[in-house]
PDB file of C-alpha atoms and ligand atoms in Angstrom:
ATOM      1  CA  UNK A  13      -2.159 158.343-139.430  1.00  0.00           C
ATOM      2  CA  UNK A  14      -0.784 157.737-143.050  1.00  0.00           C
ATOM      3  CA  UNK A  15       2.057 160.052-144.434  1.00  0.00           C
ATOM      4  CA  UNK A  16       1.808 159.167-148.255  1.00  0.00           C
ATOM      5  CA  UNK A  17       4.448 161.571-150.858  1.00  0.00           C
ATOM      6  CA  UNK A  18       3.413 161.533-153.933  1.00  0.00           C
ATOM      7  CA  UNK A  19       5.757 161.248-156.552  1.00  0.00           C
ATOM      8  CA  UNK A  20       6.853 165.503-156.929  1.00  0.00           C
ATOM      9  CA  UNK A  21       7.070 165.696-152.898  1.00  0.00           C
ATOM     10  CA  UNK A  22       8.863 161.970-151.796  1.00  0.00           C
ATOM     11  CA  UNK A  23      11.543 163.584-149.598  1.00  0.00           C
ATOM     12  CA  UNK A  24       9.395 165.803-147.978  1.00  0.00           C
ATOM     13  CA  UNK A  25       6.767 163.356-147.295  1.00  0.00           C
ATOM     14  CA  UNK A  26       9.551 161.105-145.630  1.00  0.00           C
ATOM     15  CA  UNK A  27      10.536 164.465-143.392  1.00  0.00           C
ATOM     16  CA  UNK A  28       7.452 164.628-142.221  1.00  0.00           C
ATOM     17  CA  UNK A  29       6.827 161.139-141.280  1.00  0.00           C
ATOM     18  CA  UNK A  30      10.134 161.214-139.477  1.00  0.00           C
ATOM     19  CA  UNK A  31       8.568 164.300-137.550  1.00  0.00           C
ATOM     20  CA  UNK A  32       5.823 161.973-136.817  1.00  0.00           C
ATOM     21  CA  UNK A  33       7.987 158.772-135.709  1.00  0.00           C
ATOM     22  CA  UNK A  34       6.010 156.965-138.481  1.00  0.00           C
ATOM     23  CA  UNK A  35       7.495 155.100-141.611  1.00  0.00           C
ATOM     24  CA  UNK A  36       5.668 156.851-144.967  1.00  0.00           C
ATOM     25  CA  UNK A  37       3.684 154.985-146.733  1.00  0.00           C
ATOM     26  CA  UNK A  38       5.242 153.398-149.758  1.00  0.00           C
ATOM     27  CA  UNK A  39       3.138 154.267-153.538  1.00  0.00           C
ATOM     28  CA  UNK A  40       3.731 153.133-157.482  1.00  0.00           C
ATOM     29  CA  UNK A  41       3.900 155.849-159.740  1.00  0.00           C
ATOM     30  CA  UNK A  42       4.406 154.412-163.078  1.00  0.00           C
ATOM     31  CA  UNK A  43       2.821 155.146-166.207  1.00  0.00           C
ATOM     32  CA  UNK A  44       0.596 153.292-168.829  1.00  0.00           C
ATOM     33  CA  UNK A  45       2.641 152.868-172.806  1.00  0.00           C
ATOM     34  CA  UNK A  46       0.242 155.311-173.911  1.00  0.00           C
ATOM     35  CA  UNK A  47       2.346 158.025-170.715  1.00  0.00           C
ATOM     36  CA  UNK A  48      -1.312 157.372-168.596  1.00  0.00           C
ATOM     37  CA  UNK A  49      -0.271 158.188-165.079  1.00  0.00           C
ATOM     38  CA  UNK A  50      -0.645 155.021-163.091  1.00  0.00           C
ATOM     39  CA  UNK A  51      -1.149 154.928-159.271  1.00  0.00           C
ATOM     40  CA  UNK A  52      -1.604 152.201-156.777  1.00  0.00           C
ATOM     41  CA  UNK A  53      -1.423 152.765-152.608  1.00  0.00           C
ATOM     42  CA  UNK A  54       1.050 149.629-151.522  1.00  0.00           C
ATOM     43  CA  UNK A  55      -0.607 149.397-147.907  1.00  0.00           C
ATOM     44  CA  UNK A  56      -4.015 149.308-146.618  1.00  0.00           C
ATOM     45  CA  UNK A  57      -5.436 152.943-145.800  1.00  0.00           C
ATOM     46  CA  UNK A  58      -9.765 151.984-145.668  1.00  0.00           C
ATOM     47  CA  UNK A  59     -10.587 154.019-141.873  1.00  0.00           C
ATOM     48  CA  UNK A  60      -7.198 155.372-141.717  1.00  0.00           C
ATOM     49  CA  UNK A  61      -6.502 159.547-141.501  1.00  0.00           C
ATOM     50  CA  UNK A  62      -4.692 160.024-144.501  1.00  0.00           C
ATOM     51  CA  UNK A  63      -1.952 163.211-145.174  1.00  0.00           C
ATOM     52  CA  UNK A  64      -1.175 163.133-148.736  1.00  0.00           C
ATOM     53  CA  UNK A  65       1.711 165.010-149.809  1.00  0.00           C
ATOM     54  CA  UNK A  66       2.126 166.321-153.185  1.00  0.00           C
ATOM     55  CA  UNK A  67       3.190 169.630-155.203  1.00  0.00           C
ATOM     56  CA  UNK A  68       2.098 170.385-158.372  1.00  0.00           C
ATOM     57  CA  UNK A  69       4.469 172.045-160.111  1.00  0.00           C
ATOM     58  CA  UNK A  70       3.567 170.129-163.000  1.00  0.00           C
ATOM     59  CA  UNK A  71       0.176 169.230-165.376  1.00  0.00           C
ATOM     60  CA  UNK A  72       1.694 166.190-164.363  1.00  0.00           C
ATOM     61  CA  UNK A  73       1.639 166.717-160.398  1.00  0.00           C
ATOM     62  CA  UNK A  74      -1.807 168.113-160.392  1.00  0.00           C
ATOM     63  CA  UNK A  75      -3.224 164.757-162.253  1.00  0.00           C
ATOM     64  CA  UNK A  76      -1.320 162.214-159.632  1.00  0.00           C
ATOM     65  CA  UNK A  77      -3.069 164.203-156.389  1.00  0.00           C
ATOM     66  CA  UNK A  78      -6.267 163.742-157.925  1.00  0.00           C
ATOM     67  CA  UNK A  79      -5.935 160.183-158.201  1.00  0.00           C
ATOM     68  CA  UNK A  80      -3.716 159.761-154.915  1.00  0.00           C
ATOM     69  CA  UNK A  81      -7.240 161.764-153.355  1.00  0.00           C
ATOM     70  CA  UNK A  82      -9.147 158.993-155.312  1.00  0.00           C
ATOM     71  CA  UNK A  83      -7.088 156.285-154.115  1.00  0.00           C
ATOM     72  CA  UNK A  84      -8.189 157.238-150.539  1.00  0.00           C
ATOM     73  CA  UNK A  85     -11.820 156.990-151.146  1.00  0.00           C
ATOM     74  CA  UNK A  86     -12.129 154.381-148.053  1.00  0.00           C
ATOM     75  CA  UNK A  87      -9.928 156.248-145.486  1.00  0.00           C
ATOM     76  CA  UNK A  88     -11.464 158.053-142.732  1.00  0.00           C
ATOM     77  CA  UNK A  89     -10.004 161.494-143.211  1.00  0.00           C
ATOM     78  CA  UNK A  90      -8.105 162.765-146.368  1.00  0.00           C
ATOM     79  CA  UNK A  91      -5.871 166.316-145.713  1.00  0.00           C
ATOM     80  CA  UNK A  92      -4.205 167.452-148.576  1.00  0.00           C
ATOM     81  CA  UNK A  93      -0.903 169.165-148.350  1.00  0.00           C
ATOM     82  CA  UNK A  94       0.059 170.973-151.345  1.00  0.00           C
ATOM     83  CA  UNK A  95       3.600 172.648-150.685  1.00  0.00           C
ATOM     84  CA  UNK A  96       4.098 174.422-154.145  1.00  0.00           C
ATOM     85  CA  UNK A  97       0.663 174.931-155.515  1.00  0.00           C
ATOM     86  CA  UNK A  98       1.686 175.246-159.340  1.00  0.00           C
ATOM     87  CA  UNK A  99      -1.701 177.809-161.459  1.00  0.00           C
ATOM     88  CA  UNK A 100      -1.614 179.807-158.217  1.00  0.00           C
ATOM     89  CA  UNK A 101      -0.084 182.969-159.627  1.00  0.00           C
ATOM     90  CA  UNK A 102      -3.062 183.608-162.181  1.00  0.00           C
ATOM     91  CA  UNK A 103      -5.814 183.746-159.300  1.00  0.00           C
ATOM     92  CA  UNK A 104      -7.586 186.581-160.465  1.00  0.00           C
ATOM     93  CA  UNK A 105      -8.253 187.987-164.535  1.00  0.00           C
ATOM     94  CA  UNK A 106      -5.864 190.443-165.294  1.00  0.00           C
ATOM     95  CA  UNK A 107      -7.125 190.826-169.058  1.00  0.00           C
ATOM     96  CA  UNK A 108     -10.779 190.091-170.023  1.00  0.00           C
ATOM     97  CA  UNK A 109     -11.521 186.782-171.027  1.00  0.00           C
ATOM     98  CA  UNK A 110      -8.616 185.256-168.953  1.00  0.00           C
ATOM     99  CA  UNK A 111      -9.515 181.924-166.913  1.00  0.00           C
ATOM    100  CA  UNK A 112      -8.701 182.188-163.414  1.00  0.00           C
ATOM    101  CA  UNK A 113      -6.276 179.032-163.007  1.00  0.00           C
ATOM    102  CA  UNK A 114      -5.991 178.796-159.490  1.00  0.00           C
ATOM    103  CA  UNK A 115      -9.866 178.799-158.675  1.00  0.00           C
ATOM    104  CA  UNK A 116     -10.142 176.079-161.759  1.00  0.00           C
ATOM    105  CA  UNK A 117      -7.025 174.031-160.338  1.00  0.00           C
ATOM    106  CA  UNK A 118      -9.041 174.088-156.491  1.00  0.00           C
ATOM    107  CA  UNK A 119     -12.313 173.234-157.265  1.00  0.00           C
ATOM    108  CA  UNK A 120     -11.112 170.233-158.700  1.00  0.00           C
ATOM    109  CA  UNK A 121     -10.254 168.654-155.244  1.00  0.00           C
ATOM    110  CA  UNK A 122     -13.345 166.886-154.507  1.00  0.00           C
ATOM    111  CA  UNK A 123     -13.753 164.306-151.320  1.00  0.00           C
ATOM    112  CA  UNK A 124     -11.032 165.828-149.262  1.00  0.00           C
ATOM    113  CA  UNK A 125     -11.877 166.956-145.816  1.00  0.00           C
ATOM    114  CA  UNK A 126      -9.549 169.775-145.359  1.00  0.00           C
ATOM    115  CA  UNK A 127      -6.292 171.424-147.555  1.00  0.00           C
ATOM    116  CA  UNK A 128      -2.966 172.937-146.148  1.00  0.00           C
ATOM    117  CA  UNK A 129      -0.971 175.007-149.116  1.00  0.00           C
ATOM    118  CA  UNK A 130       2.712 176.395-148.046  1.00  0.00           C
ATOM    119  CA  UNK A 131       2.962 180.400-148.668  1.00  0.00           C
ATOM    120  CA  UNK A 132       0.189 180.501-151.869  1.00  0.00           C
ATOM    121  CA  UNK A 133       0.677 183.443-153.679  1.00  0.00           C
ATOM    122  CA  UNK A 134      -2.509 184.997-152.953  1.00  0.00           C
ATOM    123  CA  UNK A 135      -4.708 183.922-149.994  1.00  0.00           C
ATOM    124  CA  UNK A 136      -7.472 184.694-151.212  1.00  0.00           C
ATOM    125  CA  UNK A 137      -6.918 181.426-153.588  1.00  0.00           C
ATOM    126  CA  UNK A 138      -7.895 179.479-150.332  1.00  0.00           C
ATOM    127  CA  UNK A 139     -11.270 180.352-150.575  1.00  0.00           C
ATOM    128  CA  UNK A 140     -11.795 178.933-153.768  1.00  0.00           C
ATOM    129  CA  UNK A 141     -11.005 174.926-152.426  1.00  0.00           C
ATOM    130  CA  UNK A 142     -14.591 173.291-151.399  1.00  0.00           C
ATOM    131  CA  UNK A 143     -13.272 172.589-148.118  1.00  0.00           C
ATOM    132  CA  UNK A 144     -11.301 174.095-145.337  1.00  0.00           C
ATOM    133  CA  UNK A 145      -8.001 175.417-146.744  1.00  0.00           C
ATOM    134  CA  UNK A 146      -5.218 176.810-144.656  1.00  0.00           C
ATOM    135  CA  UNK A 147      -1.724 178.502-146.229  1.00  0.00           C
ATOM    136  CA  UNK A 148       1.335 177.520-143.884  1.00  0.00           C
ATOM    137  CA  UNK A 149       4.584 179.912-143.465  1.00  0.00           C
ATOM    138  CA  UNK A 150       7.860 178.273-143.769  1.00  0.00           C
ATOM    139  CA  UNK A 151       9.525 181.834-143.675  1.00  0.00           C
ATOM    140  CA  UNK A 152      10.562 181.965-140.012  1.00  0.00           C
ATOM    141  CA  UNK A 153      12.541 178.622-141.320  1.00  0.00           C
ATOM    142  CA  UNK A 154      14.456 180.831-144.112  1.00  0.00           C
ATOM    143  CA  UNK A 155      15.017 183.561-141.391  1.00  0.00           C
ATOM    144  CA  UNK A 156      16.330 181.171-139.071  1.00  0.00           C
ATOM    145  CA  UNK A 157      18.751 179.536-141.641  1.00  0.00           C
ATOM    146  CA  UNK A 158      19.775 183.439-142.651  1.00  0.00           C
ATOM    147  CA  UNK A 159      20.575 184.464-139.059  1.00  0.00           C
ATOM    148  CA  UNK A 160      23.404 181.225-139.073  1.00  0.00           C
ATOM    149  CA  UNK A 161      25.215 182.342-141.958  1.00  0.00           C
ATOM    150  CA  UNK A 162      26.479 185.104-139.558  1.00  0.00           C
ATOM    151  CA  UNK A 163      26.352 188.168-143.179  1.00  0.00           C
ATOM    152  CA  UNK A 164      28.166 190.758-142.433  1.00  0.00           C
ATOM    153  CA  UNK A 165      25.549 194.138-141.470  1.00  0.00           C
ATOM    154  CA  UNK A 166      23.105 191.800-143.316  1.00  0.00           C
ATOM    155  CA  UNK A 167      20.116 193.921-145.254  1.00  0.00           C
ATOM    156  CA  UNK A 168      17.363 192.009-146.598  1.00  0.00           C
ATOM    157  CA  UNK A 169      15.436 193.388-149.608  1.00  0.00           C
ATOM    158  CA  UNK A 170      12.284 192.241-151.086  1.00  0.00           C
ATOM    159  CA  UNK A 171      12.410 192.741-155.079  1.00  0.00           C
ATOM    160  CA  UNK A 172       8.819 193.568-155.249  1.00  0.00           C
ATOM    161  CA  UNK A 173       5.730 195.163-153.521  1.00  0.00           C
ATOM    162  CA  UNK A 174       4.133 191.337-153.187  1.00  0.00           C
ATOM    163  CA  UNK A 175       6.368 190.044-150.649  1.00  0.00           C
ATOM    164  CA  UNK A 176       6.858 193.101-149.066  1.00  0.00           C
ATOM    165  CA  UNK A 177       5.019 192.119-145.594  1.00  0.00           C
ATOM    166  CA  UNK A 178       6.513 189.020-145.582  1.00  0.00           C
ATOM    167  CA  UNK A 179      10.195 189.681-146.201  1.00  0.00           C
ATOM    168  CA  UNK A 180       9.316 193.056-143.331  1.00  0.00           C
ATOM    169  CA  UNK A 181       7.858 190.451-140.747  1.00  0.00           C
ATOM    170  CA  UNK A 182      10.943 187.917-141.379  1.00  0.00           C
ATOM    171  CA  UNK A 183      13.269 191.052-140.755  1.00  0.00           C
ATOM    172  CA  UNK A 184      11.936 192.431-137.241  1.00  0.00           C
ATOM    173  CA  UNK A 185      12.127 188.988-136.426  1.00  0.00           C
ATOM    174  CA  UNK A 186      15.719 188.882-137.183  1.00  0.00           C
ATOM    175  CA  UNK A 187      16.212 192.367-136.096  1.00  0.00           C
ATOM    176  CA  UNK A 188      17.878 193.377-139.449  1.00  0.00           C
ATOM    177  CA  UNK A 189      17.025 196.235-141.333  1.00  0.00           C
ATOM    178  CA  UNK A 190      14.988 195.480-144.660  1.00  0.00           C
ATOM    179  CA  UNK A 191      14.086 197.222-148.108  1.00  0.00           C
ATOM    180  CA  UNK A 192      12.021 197.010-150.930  1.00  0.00           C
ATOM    181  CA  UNK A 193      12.469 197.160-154.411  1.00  0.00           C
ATOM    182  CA  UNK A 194       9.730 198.688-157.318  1.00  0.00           C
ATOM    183  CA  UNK A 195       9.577 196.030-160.395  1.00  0.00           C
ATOM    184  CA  UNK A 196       7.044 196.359-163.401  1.00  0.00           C
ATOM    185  CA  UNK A 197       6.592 192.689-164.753  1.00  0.00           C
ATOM    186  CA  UNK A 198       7.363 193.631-168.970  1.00  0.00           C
ATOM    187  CA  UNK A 199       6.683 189.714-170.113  1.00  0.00           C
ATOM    188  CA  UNK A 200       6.687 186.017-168.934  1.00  0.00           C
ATOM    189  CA  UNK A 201      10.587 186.250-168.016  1.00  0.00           C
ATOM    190  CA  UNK A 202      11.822 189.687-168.279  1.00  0.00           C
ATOM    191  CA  UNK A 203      10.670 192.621-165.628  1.00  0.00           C
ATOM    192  CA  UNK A 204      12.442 195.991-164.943  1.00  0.00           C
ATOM    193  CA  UNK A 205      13.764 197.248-161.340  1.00  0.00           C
ATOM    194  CA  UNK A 206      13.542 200.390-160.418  1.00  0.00           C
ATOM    195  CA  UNK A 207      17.250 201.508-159.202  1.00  0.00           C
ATOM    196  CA  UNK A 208      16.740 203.194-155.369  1.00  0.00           C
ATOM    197  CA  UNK A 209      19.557 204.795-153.253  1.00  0.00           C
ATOM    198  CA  UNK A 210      20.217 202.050-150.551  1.00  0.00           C
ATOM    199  CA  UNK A 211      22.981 201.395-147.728  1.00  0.00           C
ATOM    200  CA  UNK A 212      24.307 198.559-148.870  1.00  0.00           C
ATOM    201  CA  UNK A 213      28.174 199.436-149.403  1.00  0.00           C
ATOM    202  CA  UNK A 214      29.925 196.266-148.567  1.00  0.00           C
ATOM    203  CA  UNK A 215      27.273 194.788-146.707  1.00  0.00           C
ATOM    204  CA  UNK A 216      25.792 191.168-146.968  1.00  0.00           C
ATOM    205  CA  UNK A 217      22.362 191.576-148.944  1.00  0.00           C
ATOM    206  CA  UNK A 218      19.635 188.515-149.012  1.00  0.00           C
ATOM    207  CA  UNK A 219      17.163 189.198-151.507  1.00  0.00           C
ATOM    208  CA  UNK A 220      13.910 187.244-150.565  1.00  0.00           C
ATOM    209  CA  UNK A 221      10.956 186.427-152.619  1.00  0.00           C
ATOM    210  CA  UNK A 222       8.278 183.614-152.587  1.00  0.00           C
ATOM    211  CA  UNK A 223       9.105 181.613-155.672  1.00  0.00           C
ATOM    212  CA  UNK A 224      12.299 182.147-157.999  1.00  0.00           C
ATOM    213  CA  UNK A 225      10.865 181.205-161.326  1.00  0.00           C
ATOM    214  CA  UNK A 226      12.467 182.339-164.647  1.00  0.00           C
ATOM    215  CA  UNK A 227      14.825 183.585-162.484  1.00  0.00           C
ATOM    216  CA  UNK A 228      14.389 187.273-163.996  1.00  0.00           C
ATOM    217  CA  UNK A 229      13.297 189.090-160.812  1.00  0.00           C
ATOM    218  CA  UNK A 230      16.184 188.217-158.640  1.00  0.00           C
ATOM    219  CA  UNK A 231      18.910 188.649-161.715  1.00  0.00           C
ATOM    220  CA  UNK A 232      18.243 191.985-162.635  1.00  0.00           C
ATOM    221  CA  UNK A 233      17.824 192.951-158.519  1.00  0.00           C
ATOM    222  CA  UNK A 234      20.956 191.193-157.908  1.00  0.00           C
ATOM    223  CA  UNK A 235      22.694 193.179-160.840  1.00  0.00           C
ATOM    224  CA  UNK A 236      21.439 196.329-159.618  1.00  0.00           C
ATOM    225  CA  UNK A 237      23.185 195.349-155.816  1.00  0.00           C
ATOM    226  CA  UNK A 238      26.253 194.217-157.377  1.00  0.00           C
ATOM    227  CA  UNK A 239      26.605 197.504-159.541  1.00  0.00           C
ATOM    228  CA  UNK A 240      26.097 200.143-156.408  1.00  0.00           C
ATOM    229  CA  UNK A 241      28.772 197.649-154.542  1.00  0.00           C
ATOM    230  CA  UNK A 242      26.860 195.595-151.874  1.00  0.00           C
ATOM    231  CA  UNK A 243      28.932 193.100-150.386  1.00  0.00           C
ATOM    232  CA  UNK A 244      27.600 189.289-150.999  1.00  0.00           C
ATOM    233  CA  UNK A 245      24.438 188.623-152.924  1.00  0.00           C
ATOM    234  CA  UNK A 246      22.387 186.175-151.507  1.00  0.00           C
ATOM    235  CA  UNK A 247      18.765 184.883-153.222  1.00  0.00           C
ATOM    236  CA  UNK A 248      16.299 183.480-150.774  1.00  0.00           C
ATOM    237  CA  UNK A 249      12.626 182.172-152.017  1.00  0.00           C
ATOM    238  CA  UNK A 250      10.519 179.399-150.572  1.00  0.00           C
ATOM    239  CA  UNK A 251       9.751 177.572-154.060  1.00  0.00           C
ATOM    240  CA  UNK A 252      12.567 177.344-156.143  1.00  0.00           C
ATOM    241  CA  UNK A 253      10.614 176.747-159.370  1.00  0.00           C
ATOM    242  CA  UNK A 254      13.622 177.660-161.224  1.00  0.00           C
ATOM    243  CA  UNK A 255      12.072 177.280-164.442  1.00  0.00           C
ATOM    244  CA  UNK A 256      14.093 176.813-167.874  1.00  0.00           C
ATOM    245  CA  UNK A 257      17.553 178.376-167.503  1.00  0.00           C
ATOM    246  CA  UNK A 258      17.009 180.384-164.024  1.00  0.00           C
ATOM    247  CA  UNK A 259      19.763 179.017-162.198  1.00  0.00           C
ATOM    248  CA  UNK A 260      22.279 180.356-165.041  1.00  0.00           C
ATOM    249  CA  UNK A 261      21.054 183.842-164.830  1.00  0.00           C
ATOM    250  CA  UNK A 262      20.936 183.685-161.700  1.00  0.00           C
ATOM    251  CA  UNK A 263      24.648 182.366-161.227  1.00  0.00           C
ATOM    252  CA  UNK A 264      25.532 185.313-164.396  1.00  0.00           C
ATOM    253  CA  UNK A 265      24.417 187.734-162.447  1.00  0.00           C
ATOM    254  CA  UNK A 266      26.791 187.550-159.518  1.00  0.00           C
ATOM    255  CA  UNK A 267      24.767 185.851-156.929  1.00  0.00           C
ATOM    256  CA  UNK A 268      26.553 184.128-154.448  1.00  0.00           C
ATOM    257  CA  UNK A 269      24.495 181.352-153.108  1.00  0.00           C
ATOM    258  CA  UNK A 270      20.716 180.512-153.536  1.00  0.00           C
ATOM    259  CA  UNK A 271      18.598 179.125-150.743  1.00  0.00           C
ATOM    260  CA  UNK A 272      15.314 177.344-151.010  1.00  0.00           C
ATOM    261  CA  UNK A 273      12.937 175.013-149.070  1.00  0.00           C
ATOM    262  CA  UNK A 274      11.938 171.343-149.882  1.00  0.00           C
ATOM    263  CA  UNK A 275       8.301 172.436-150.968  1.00  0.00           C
ATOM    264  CA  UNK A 276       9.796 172.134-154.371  1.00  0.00           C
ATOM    265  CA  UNK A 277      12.670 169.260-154.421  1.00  0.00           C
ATOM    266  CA  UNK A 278      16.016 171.219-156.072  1.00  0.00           C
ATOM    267  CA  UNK A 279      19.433 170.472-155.390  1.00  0.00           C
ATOM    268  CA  UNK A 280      18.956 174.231-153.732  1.00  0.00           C
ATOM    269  CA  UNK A 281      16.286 172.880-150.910  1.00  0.00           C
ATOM    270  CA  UNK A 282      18.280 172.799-147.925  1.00  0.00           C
ATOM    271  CA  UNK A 283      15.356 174.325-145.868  1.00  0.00           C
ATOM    272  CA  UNK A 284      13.130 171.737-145.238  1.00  0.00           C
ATOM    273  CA  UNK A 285       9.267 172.609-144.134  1.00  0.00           C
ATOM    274  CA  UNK A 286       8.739 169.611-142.610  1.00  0.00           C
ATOM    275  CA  UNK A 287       8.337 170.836-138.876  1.00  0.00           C
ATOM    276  CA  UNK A 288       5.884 173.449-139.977  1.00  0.00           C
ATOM    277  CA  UNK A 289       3.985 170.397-141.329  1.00  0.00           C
ATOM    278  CA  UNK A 290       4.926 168.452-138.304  1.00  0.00           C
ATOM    279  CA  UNK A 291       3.447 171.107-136.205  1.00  0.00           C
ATOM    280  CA  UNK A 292       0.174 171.280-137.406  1.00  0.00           C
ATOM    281  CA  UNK A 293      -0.161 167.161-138.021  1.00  0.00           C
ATOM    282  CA  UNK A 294       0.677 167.184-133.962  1.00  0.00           C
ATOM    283  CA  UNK A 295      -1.846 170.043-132.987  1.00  0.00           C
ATOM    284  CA  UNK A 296      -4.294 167.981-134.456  1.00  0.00           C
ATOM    285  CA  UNK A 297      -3.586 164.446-132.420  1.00  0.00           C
ATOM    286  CA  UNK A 298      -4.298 167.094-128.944  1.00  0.00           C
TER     287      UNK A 298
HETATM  288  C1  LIG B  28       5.656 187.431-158.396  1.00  0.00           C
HETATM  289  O1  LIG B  28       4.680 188.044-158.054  1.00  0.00           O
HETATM  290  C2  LIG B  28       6.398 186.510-157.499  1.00  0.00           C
HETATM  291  O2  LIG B  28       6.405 186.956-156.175  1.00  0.00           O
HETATM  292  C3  LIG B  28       7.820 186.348-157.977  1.00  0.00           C
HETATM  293  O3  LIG B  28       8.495 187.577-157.869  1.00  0.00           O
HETATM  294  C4  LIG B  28       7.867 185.887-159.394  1.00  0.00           C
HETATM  295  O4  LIG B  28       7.061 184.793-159.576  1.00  0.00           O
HETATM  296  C5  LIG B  28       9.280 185.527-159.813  1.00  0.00           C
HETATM  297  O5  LIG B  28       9.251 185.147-161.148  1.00  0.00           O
HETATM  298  P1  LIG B  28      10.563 185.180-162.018  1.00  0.00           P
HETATM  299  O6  LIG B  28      11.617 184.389-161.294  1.00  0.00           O
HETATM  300  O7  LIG B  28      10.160 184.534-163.309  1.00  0.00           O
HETATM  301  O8  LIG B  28      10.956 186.599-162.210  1.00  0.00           O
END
């Protein structure tokens, strides 16, 4: 088996290799004079299984898996593993005439025997990749990593109906209690929360999502915490997109620590997902 990272998911790529007790395989990313993405494969992969890593949080991202796919023509097997799947939040048309990104993003993976994604927004997006796609769940990691902080009466809140089930499943897991917030999306980066009577007097609160992006969800629930006197704020998400200025807000707003997983590679992603990955590479050699 080959681990190959492509350039947006390097770290990971080496996690998971370690997982594996292989050594990753080493790639050139450069790029052309005319900013051409440029890729080459340093190590023979013709009849090898091939795991190529890459998110694609980025136009950019998206381009270099289809030629790291294309670079693996020869191998035996090519899974891709797509951690943050960037065009995954428009997956269905919300106003006529709309394109449905995510279904154009997965029918562009051609030649590739089977796809793993890492919490997708919507699962339904699965069914749009030409061959077998499965979504992993790194949120039992985030519980897990939530449980060691030791919070004191620790709630956890999800800031929107979305995530609801998930941030509910992570919390009977835990055995903590767990709330929900009502938010109306108004534009790109600003949404309104609807204030609710809560317990949360002095106690720890982690709000969880599935991606931070502009940051606006968890700044105006964090404000709305602060101001009815919770304890600590905590913001929890498995892709810290934290787009343009998000990390500012989020800081503004009183949070006191922000906690992410590698499927995006911050200076926040101290969760890794690599066993998850690890997990399913090894169910596979059985
Ligand atoms: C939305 O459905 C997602 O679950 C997140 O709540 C959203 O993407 C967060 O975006 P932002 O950080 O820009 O508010």
């Amino acid at each position: 088996m080959k681990i190959i990272g492509g350039p947006s998911s390097q770290t990971l790529a080496c996690r998971v290799a370690a997982e594996m007790n292989i050594l990753p395989t080493v790639s050139e990313f450069t790029r052309f004079p005319d900013d051409e993405q440029y890729l080459k494969i340093s190590e023979p992969i013709e009849g090898e299984d091939v795991v190529l890593i890459q998110s694609t949080a980025t136009d950019s991202d998206w381009i270099m898996l289809l030629q790291m796919i294309d670079a693996c023509a020869s191998a035996k097997s090519i899974r891709v593993v797509i951690p943050y799947m960037g065009y995954a939040r428009q997956d269905q048309v919300f106003k006529s005439g709309e394109a449905v990104s995510a279904r154009a993003m997965a029918k562009t993976l051609t030649g590739v025997d089977s796809v793993w994604t890492m919490n997708i927004h919507k699962k339904h997006t699965l069914n749009h990749f030409a061959c077998p796609a499965m979504d992993l769940d790194a949120s039992p990691l985030i519980a897990k990593y939530i449980l060691d902080l030791k919070l004191n009466r620790p709630l956890l809140v999800a800031p929107d109906k979305g995530v609801e089930k998930m941030v509910r499943d992570m919390a009977s897991g835990l055995d903590l209690e767990c709330d929900v917030f009502d938010k109306t999306r108004l534009s790109g980066d600003t949404v309104s929360i609807q204030e609710k009577k809560m317990d949360i007097v002095g106690r720890d609160v982690i709000l969880m999502d599935d991606m931070i992006a502009t940051g606006g969800t968890m700044a105006e629930s964090v404000k709305i915490l602060r101001t009815n006197h919770a304890g600590n704020v905590y913001v929890a998400c498995i892709h810290p997109v934290l787009a343009r200025n998000a990390v500012l807000r989020l800081a503004n707003s009183g949070v006191k620590d922000i906690m992410a997983t590698d499927t995006l590679e911050k200076i926040q992603s101290r969760i890794s997902v690599a066993p998850v990955i690890a997990a399913e590479l090894k169910k596979l050699k059985k």
